[in-house]
Every structure is written in structure tokens, then in C-alpha cells.
Coordinates of C-alpha atoms in Angstrom, one line a residue:
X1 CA 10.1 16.8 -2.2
X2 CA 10.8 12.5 -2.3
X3 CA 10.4 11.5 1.2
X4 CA 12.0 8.3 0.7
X5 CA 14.9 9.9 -1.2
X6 CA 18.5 9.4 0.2
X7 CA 16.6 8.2 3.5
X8 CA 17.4 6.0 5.9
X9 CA 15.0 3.3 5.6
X10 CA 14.3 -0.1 7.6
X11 CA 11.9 -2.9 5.3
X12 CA 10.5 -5.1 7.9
X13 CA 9.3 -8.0 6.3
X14 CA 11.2 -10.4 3.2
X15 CA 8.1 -11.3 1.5
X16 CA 7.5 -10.4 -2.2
X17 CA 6.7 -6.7 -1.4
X18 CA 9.1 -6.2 1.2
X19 CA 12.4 -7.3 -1.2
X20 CA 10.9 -5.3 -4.4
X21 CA 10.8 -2.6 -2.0
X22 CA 14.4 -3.1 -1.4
X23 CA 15.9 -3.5 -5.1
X24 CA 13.7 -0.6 -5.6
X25 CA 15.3 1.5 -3.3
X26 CA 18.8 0.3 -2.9
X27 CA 20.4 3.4 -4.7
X28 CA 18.0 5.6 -3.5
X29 CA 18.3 5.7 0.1
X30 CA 20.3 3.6 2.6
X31 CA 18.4 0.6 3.9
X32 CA 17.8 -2.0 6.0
X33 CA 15.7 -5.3 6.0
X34 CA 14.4 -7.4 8.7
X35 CA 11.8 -10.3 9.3
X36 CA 10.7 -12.2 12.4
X37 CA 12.1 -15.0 10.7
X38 CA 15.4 -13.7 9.6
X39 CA 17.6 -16.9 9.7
X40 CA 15.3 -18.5 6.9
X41 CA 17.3 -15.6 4.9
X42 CA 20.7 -15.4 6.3
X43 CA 21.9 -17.7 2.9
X44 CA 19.8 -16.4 0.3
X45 CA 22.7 -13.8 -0.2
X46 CA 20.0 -10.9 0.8
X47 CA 22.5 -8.0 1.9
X48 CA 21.8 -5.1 4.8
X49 CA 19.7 -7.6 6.9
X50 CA 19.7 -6.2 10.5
X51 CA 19.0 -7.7 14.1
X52 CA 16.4 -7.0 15.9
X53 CA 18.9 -5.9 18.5
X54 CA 21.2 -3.6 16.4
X55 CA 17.7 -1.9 14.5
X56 CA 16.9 -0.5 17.8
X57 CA 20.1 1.4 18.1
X58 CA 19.4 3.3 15.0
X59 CA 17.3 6.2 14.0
X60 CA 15.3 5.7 10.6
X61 CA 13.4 8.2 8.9
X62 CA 10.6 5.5 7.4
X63 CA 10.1 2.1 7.8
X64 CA 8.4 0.5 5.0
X65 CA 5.9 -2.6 6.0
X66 CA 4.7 -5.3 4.5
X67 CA 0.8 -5.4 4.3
X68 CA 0.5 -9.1 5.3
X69 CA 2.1 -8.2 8.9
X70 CA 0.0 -7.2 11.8
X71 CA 1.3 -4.6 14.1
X72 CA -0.5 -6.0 17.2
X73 CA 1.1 -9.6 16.8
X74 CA 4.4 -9.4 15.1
X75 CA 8.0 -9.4 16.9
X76 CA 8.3 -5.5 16.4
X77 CA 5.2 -5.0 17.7
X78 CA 5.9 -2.0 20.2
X79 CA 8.5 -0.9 18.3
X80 CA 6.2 -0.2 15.8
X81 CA 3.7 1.6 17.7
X82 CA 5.5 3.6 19.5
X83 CA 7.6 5.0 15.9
X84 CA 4.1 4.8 14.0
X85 CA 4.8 7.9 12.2
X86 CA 7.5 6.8 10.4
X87 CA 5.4 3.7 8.9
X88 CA 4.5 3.7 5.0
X89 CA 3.8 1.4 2.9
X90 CA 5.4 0.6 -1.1
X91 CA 2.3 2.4 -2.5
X92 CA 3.8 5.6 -1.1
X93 CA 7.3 4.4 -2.2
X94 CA 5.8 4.2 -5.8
X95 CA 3.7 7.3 -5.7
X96 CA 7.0 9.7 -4.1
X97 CA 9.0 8.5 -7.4
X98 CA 5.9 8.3 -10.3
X99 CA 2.9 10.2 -10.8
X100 CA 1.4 7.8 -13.0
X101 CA -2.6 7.5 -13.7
X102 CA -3.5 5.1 -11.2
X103 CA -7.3 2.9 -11.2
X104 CA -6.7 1.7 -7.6
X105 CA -9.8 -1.1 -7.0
X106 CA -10.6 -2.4 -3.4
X107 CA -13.8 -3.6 -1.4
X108 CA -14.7 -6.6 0.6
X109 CA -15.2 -9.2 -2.3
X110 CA -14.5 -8.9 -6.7
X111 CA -11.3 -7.1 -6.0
X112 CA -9.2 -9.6 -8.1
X113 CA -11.9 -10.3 -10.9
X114 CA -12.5 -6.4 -11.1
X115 CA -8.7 -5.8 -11.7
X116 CA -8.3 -8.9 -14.0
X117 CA -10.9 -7.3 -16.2
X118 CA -10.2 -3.3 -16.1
X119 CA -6.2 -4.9 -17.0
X120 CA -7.6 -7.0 -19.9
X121 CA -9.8 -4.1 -21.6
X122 CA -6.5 -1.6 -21.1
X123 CA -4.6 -4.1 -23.0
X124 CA -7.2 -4.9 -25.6
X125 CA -7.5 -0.9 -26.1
X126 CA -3.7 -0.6 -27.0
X127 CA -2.8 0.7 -23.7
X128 CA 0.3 -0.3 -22.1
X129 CA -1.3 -0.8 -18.6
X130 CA 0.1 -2.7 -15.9
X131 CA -1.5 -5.2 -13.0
X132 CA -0.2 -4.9 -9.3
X133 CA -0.6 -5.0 -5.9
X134 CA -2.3 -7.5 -3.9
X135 CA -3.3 -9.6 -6.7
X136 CA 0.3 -11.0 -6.6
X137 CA 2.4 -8.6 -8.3
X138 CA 4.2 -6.5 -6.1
X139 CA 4.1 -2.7 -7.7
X140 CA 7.7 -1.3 -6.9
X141 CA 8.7 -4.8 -9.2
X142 CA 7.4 -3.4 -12.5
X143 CA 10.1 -2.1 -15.0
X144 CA 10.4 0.2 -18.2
X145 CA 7.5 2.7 -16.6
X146 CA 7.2 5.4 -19.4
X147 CA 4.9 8.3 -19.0
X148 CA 1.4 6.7 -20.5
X149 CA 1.9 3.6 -19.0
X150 CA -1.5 3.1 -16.3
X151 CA -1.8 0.8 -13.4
X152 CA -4.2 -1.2 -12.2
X153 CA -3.7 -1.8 -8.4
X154 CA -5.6 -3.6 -6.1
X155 CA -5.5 -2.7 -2.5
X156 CA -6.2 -4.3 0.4
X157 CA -7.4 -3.1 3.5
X158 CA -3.6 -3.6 4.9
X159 CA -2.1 -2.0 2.7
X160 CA -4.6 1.0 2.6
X161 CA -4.4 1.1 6.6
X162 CA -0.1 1.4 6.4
X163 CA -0.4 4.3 3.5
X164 CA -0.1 7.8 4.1
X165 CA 1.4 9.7 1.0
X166 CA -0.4 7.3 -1.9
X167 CA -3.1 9.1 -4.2
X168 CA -5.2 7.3 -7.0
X169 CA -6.5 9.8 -9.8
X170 CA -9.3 6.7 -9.7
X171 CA -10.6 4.8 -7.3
X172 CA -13.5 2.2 -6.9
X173 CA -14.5 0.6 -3.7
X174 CA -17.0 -3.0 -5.0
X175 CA -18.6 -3.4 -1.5
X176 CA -18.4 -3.8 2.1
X177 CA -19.1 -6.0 4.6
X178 CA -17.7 -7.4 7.7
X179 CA -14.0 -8.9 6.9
X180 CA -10.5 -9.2 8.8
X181 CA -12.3 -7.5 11.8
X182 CA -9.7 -10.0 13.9
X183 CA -6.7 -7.5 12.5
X184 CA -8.6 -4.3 12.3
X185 CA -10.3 -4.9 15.8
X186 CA -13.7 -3.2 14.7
X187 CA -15.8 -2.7 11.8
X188 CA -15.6 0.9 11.6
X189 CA -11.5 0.6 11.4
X190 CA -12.2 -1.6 9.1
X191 CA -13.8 0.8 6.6
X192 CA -11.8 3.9 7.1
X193 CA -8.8 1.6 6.2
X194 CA -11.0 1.3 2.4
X195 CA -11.6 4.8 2.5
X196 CA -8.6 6.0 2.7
X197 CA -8.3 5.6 -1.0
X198 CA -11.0 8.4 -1.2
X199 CA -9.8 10.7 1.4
X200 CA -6.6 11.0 -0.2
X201 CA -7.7 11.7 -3.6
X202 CA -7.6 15.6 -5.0
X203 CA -10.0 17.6 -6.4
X204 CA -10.9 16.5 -10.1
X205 CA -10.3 13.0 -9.0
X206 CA -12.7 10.1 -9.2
X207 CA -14.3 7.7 -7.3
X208 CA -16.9 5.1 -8.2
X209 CA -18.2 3.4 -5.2
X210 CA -21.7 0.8 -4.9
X211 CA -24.7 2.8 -4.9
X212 CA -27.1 0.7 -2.5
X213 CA -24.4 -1.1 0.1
X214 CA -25.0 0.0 3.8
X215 CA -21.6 0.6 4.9
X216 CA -20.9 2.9 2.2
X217 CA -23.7 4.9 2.0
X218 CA -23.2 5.2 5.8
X219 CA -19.3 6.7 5.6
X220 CA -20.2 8.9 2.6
X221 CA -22.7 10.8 4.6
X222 CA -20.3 11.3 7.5
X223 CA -17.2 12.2 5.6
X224 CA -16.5 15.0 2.6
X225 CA -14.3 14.4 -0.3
X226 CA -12.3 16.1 -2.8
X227 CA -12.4 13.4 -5.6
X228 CA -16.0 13.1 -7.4
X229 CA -18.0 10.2 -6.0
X230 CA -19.9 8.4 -8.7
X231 CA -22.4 5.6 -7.4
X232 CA -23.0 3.3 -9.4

């Protein structure tokens, strides 16, 4: 069953991901958008924009977030926490509506050069592949998705932290080291964020991950997971 089918849905935050999310969804579910900054929008023509005051009279089902806002320091802040539940991110939105192949790349540093190559060998090998995510392009934007069409995505830790439903049939984690440890409060939530993208993966699934970095080595031995883990 779509989760996000015929839902009611708020989209808090008009960034790129937030308003792909929306077009995406518009005659899927019923939504609503907000952003702490919500009169820079008011004559862009965006529709469905709600006030902070009227979205707290109504019951939604999800609320998608944009990665780039932080739960402890934005305007919704105890809003959010206390409906945490409900909060997804557009990975899931994509992966409720396709079941495309997926090489999902994260990791502390190479994210965006790893990506940048995997998409250029896809194309050079005929395959009709796609680049998203947090290398700029936003995935619920992408258009005229047939069956064999792959995507590479690259995740960040934010978006891996907001995502509950999303599953990549690959997955690759570069390296890890301290980073963003002033949104993620601690190192170790900082590395169950990246690891996410292993402990959602199913059986026959794989996962290449760094063979001699610390941090890895460290949650592999404290966690078990269905996807293959190849070191390499």
C-alpha cells in the first residue's frame, strides 16, 4: 500500500526539494506547504501555502521535510518533535511510487565525485540512468521514469536521518569521520544516520562500504544486515 497516496500531507520547507515534492504530489494527495520564511513566497503564485497558525489546527498523515532544515532550530521545531512519526522525507515519496534500481552513495567526503562518475559510466554503457539528490537535483523532479531507467542518488546524512520507508537495492558508504556533529549532536547519531542506508536494505541487496575506516568497521561489528556487505 502508497503511504503517501490520497494523503493529507504538509511540505515544510520551499526549497528545491520541498516544491518538487509538491508538483509531484499535487494529484496524489491533498497538500500543504509551509516555510519559516513564507512571505518571500506569498507572490510567486505557489498555491496551498499555510500559516503556521492554521497548520496546527489540522491533522496530517505525513509531513514531508526538507533535508537542509534542522528540527532542533527551525520555527516548527516542537511541532515537529512532538508529531515525529509522521516525518518522511522525498526519498520515501519516490520509493512508495517507483521501485526502480537504485545505487544510493553517501559517506563523509567523495559523495559528489563518486556519483559524478558511477552517472557518467551508466551513460557511457547505454543506460538511461539518472543523477539526484543532494548533488543538486532534487529526485521527485525527474520525468519520463520507464522501467530500466537507474538512479544514481546521493544522500546526505539529513536526508538519511528524516527517511523511514526508502530502500536502495545498492548502497556504498566512501568513509567516515567526524562531520555536522553541530546538527546531529554526537558522533554516533551521526553514523546511524549513514547507516540507515544499510539497515533498510533486503536480503540479496548490496552494500560496498571502506574496508579499513574506524567508524565503519566499528558499526558493522555491532549491527547485522540483510543486504551483502562488500569491503572494499
Amino acid at each position: 500500500m502508497n503511504i503517501f497516496l490520497n494523503k493529507k500531507i504538509l511540505i515544510y520547507g520551499l526549497g528545491k526539494t520541498g516544491l518538487s515534492a509538491s508538483e509531484f504530489l499535487k494529484n496524489k494527495a491533498e497538500i500543504f506547504l509551509h516555510d519559516d520564511h513564507l512571505s518571500k513566497f506569498k507572490n510567486l503564485g505557489i498555491k496551498n501555502m499555510i500559516s503556521y497558525k492554521n497548520l496546527l489546527k489540522l491533522n496530517f498523515d505525513q509531513i514531508i521535510l526538507s533535508p537542509g532544515i534542522d528540527i532542533n532550530k527551525c520555527k516548527l521545531s516542537r511541532y515537529l518533535k512532538k508529531n515525529h512519526y509522521k516525518i518522511y522525507s522525498d526519498l520515501d515519496v519516490f520509493y512508495s511510487f517507483y521501485k526502480n534500481d537504485c545505487i544510493t552513495i553517501t559517506g563523509t567526503n567523495g559523495k559528489s565525485t563518486t556519483c559524478q562518475l558511477m552517472y557518467e559510466v551508466l551513460l557511457n554503457q547505454k543506460f538511461d540512468a539518472r543523477l539526484v539528490g543532494n548533488i543538486g537535483n532534487p529526485i521527485l523532479s525527474q520525468r519520463n521514469i520507464k522501467k530500466k531507467t537507474i538512479f544514481v542518488i546521493e544522500a546526505s546524512s539529513y536526508q538519511l536521518e528524516y527517511s523511514k520507508v526508502f530502500k536502495s537495492k545498492y548502497a556504498v558508504i566512501l568513509n567516515l569521520s567526524p562531520d555536522h556533529i553541530e546538527r546531529h549532536k554526537t558522533l554516533k547519531k551521526y553514523v546511524k544516520a549513514k547507516f540507515k542506508l544499510l539497515k533498510n536494505q533486503l536480503k540479496g541487496n548490496l552494500a560496498f562500504v571502506k574496508k579499513n575506516d574506524l567508524l565503519i568497521n566499528k558499526e558493522l561489528k555491532l549491527n547485522k544486515f540483510a543486504g551483502k556487505i562488500i569491503k572494499v
